[in-house]
Structures are given as C-alpha cells and as structure tokens.
Tab-separated table of N, CA and C in Angstrom:
chain	number	residue	atom	x	y	z
A	1	UNK	N	226.974	-61.195	-51.043
A	1	UNK	CA	226.863	-60.032	-52.323
A	1	UNK	C	227.035	-58.565	-51.760
A	2	UNK	N	226.535	-58.430	-50.886
A	2	UNK	CA	226.508	-57.050	-50.403
A	2	UNK	C	228.104	-56.439	-49.756
A	3	UNK	N	228.567	-57.541	-49.054
A	3	UNK	CA	229.991	-57.365	-48.420
A	3	UNK	C	231.040	-56.937	-49.870
A	4	UNK	N	230.685	-57.903	-50.985
A	4	UNK	CA	231.641	-57.934	-51.912
A	4	UNK	C	231.312	-56.462	-52.724
A	5	UNK	N	230.403	-56.123	-53.021
A	5	UNK	CA	230.166	-54.704	-53.397
A	5	UNK	C	230.380	-53.643	-52.572
A	6	UNK	N	230.229	-53.567	-51.334
A	6	UNK	CA	230.731	-52.740	-50.395
A	6	UNK	C	232.279	-52.625	-50.506
A	7	UNK	N	233.260	-53.862	-50.552
A	7	UNK	CA	234.274	-53.952	-50.660
A	7	UNK	C	235.077	-53.541	-51.749
A	8	UNK	N	234.041	-53.538	-53.051
A	8	UNK	CA	234.861	-53.602	-54.595
A	8	UNK	C	233.765	-52.500	-55.533
A	9	UNK	N	233.301	-51.528	-55.138
A	9	UNK	CA	232.911	-50.366	-55.670
A	9	UNK	C	233.079	-50.153	-57.054
A	10	UNK	N	234.453	-49.958	-57.296
A	10	UNK	CA	234.767	-49.928	-58.817
A	10	UNK	C	234.690	-51.064	-59.615
A	11	UNK	N	234.596	-52.178	-58.967
A	11	UNK	CA	234.217	-53.497	-59.975
A	11	UNK	C	232.727	-53.547	-60.313
A	12	UNK	N	231.890	-53.068	-59.220
A	12	UNK	CA	230.847	-53.345	-59.534
A	12	UNK	C	230.247	-52.239	-60.332
A	13	UNK	N	230.621	-51.137	-60.498
A	13	UNK	CA	230.386	-49.806	-61.301
A	13	UNK	C	230.604	-50.336	-62.674
A	14	UNK	N	231.633	-50.978	-62.795
A	14	UNK	CA	232.374	-51.566	-64.370
A	14	UNK	C	231.197	-52.612	-64.786
A	15	UNK	N	231.107	-53.629	-63.894
A	15	UNK	CA	230.311	-54.722	-64.196
A	15	UNK	C	228.639	-54.126	-64.866
A	16	UNK	N	228.288	-53.250	-64.088
A	16	UNK	CA	226.643	-52.722	-64.267
A	16	UNK	C	227.316	-51.785	-65.430
A	17	UNK	N	228.140	-50.876	-65.718
A	17	UNK	CA	228.424	-50.184	-67.193
A	17	UNK	C	228.219	-51.098	-68.284
A	18	UNK	N	229.145	-52.565	-68.180
A	18	UNK	CA	229.004	-53.326	-69.200
A	18	UNK	C	227.552	-53.886	-69.862
A	19	UNK	N	227.005	-54.155	-68.297
A	19	UNK	CA	225.628	-54.760	-68.459
A	19	UNK	C	224.774	-53.779	-69.243
A	20	UNK	N	224.741	-52.505	-69.000
A	20	UNK	CA	223.722	-51.639	-69.620
A	20	UNK	C	224.205	-51.234	-70.800
A	21	UNK	N	225.607	-51.438	-71.017
A	21	UNK	CA	225.978	-51.099	-72.537
A	21	UNK	C	225.281	-51.938	-73.419
A	22	UNK	N	225.595	-53.440	-72.921
A	22	UNK	CA	225.170	-54.260	-73.663
A	22	UNK	C	223.685	-54.383	-74.149
A	23	UNK	N	222.862	-54.107	-73.170
A	23	UNK	CA	221.374	-53.998	-73.287
A	23	UNK	C	220.956	-52.939	-74.004
A	24	UNK	N	221.876	-51.756	-74.042
A	24	UNK	CA	221.540	-50.584	-75.071
A	24	UNK	C	221.802	-50.930	-76.374
A	25	UNK	N	222.827	-51.734	-76.360
A	25	UNK	CA	223.279	-51.940	-78.089
A	25	UNK	C	224.554	-50.987	-78.049
A	26	UNK	N	225.139	-50.090	-77.173
A	26	UNK	CA	226.380	-49.646	-77.210
A	26	UNK	C	227.381	-50.648	-77.223
A	27	UNK	N	227.710	-51.737	-76.683
A	27	UNK	CA	228.561	-52.428	-76.693
A	27	UNK	C	228.301	-53.939	-77.092
A	28	UNK	N	228.978	-54.831	-77.837
A	28	UNK	CA	228.449	-55.891	-78.472
A	28	UNK	C	229.366	-57.129	-77.781
A	29	UNK	N	228.571	-58.014	-77.331
A	29	UNK	CA	229.456	-59.233	-76.973
A	29	UNK	C	230.029	-60.122	-77.926
A	30	UNK	N	231.245	-60.396	-77.876
A	30	UNK	CA	232.197	-60.993	-78.907
A	30	UNK	C	232.419	-62.289	-78.430
A	31	UNK	N	233.040	-62.927	-79.157
A	31	UNK	CA	233.752	-64.443	-78.993
A	31	UNK	C	234.956	-64.366	-78.131
A	32	UNK	N	235.143	-65.420	-77.374
A	32	UNK	CA	236.447	-65.620	-76.687
A	32	UNK	C	237.737	-65.206	-77.479
A	33	UNK	N	238.651	-64.092	-77.143
A	33	UNK	CA	239.434	-63.791	-77.690
A	33	UNK	C	240.880	-64.927	-77.978
A	34	UNK	N	240.784	-65.888	-77.224
A	34	UNK	CA	241.609	-67.121	-77.234
A	34	UNK	C	241.101	-68.183	-78.094
A	35	UNK	N	239.977	-68.850	-77.877
A	35	UNK	CA	239.389	-69.937	-78.497
A	35	UNK	C	238.309	-69.622	-79.172
A	36	UNK	N	237.706	-68.605	-79.423
A	36	UNK	CA	236.380	-68.465	-80.211
A	36	UNK	C	234.974	-68.571	-79.824
A	37	UNK	N	235.081	-69.113	-78.495
A	37	UNK	CA	233.978	-69.577	-77.854
A	37	UNK	C	232.683	-68.637	-77.843
A	38	UNK	N	231.642	-68.639	-78.253
A	38	UNK	CA	230.791	-67.774	-78.352
A	38	UNK	C	230.321	-67.110	-76.944
A	39	UNK	N	230.277	-68.294	-76.045
A	39	UNK	CA	229.949	-68.221	-74.711
A	39	UNK	C	231.176	-67.288	-73.792
A	40	UNK	N	231.053	-65.908	-73.611
A	40	UNK	CA	231.898	-65.213	-73.541
A	40	UNK	C	231.541	-64.200	-72.389
A	41	UNK	N	232.681	-63.829	-71.435
A	41	UNK	CA	232.334	-62.692	-70.567
A	41	UNK	C	233.620	-61.553	-70.551
A	42	UNK	N	233.101	-60.429	-70.157
A	42	UNK	CA	233.801	-59.254	-70.337
A	42	UNK	C	234.960	-59.535	-69.167
A	43	UNK	N	236.232	-59.077	-69.409
A	43	UNK	CA	237.264	-59.142	-68.471
A	43	UNK	C	237.902	-57.620	-68.544
A	44	UNK	N	237.790	-56.900	-67.345
A	44	UNK	CA	238.352	-55.804	-67.132
A	44	UNK	C	239.888	-55.776	-66.980
A	45	UNK	N	240.304	-54.867	-67.626
A	45	UNK	CA	242.135	-54.924	-67.188
A	45	UNK	C	242.515	-53.731	-66.422
A	46	UNK	N	241.427	-52.648	-66.568
A	46	UNK	CA	241.641	-51.374	-66.066
A	46	UNK	C	239.899	-51.119	-65.622
A	47	UNK	N	239.695	-51.147	-64.384
A	47	UNK	CA	238.485	-50.824	-63.902
A	47	UNK	C	237.817	-49.409	-64.195
A	48	UNK	N	239.020	-48.389	-64.064
A	48	UNK	CA	238.902	-47.084	-64.239
A	48	UNK	C	238.343	-46.972	-65.828
A	49	UNK	N	238.152	-47.748	-66.624
A	49	UNK	CA	237.856	-47.879	-68.284
A	49	UNK	C	236.691	-48.984	-68.225
A	50	UNK	N	235.480	-48.747	-67.878
A	50	UNK	CA	234.762	-49.534	-67.595
A	50	UNK	C	234.508	-50.494	-68.949
A	51	UNK	N	234.370	-49.636	-70.212
A	51	UNK	CA	234.265	-50.304	-71.251
A	51	UNK	C	234.950	-50.762	-72.185
A	52	UNK	N	236.074	-50.759	-71.593
A	52	UNK	CA	237.495	-51.491	-72.225
A	52	UNK	C	237.879	-52.898	-71.706
A	53	UNK	N	237.035	-53.699	-72.718
A	53	UNK	CA	237.024	-54.937	-72.014
A	53	UNK	C	237.621	-56.042	-73.060
A	54	UNK	N	238.088	-57.069	-72.528
A	54	UNK	CA	238.779	-58.208	-73.148
A	54	UNK	C	237.427	-59.082	-73.075
A	55	UNK	N	237.215	-60.025	-74.111
A	55	UNK	CA	236.266	-61.024	-74.171
A	55	UNK	C	236.531	-62.236	-74.035
A	56	UNK	N	236.600	-62.863	-72.758
A	56	UNK	CA	237.041	-64.257	-72.704
A	56	UNK	C	235.837	-65.498	-72.216
A	57	UNK	N	236.117	-66.617	-72.602
A	57	UNK	CA	235.165	-67.763	-71.825
A	57	UNK	C	235.558	-67.732	-70.651
A	58	UNK	N	234.711	-68.455	-69.916
A	58	UNK	CA	234.715	-68.665	-68.429
A	58	UNK	C	236.319	-69.369	-68.018
A	59	UNK	N	236.618	-70.618	-68.926
A	59	UNK	CA	237.654	-71.185	-68.220
A	59	UNK	C	239.308	-70.278	-68.719
A	60	UNK	N	238.983	-69.247	-69.630
A	60	UNK	CA	240.128	-68.408	-70.016
A	60	UNK	C	240.208	-67.233	-68.987
A	61	UNK	N	238.844	-66.840	-68.798
A	61	UNK	CA	238.992	-65.834	-67.941
A	61	UNK	C	239.606	-66.163	-66.241
A	62	UNK	N	238.941	-67.628	-65.774
A	62	UNK	CA	239.655	-67.982	-64.692
A	62	UNK	C	241.219	-68.270	-64.917
A	63	UNK	N	241.699	-68.717	-65.819
A	63	UNK	CA	243.263	-68.761	-65.884
A	63	UNK	C	243.678	-67.376	-65.713
A	64	UNK	N	243.329	-66.504	-66.566
A	64	UNK	CA	243.709	-64.915	-66.507
A	64	UNK	C	243.607	-64.291	-65.059
A	65	UNK	N	242.617	-64.744	-64.571
A	65	UNK	CA	242.302	-64.115	-63.030
A	65	UNK	C	243.421	-64.765	-62.088
A	66	UNK	N	243.801	-65.816	-62.189
A	66	UNK	CA	244.597	-66.606	-61.485
A	66	UNK	C	246.054	-66.440	-61.756
A	67	UNK	N	246.329	-65.494	-62.583
A	67	UNK	CA	247.639	-65.152	-62.718
A	67	UNK	C	248.392	-65.921	-63.920
A	68	UNK	N	247.797	-66.809	-64.865
A	68	UNK	CA	248.518	-67.451	-65.777
A	68	UNK	C	248.346	-66.744	-66.850
A	69	UNK	N	249.032	-65.710	-67.145
A	69	UNK	CA	249.049	-64.714	-67.978
A	69	UNK	C	249.989	-65.236	-69.182
A	70	UNK	N	251.062	-65.924	-68.912
A	70	UNK	CA	251.815	-66.614	-69.850
A	70	UNK	C	250.871	-67.513	-71.018
A	71	UNK	N	249.792	-68.060	-70.397
A	71	UNK	CA	249.078	-68.729	-71.142
A	71	UNK	C	248.120	-67.904	-72.256
A	72	UNK	N	247.915	-66.722	-71.844
A	72	UNK	CA	246.857	-65.855	-72.865
A	72	UNK	C	247.816	-64.463	-73.050
A	73	UNK	N	247.758	-64.585	-74.455
A	73	UNK	CA	248.204	-63.364	-75.312
A	73	UNK	C	247.399	-62.478	-75.726
A	74	UNK	N	246.980	-61.419	-74.981
A	74	UNK	CA	245.882	-60.502	-75.329
A	74	UNK	C	246.583	-59.298	-76.358
C-alpha cells in the first residue's frame, strides 16, 4: 500500500477527500448510476476534482476501469 500511495498521491488525496466528505455529511453516497445497486463506490473521472464522482457498484466500476466504456453511458 505504501508503494501505491507513493506512486499515486493524487489518487490517495481524492479517495481521502471522498471518505471525509461522506463522513462529515458533505457528500452523500448514491446508488450505482448503471444498475441502481445501493452498494456503490466513487469513481473519479478527474482526480483534480476529488468530489466530482460517479457512483458505481463494484462490477460496473471494474468494467469502467478496464476500458469497457462502451458498456456504460454516464
């Protein structure tokens, strides 16, 4: 994890901002924007905008990260 954090500081910063915003109530976790699953996670399209996220369930997030953009219309 330390190597990942050292290699990806912008990602760690964005993930931490989302976590703290959810905990403080400034950001609300929403259902997956594809299937409506309540168990969702934040996807950052642009890490320089840490609170600008899409909410995706784990399977859809993985598809999006693997480059299967044509399967997902956000």
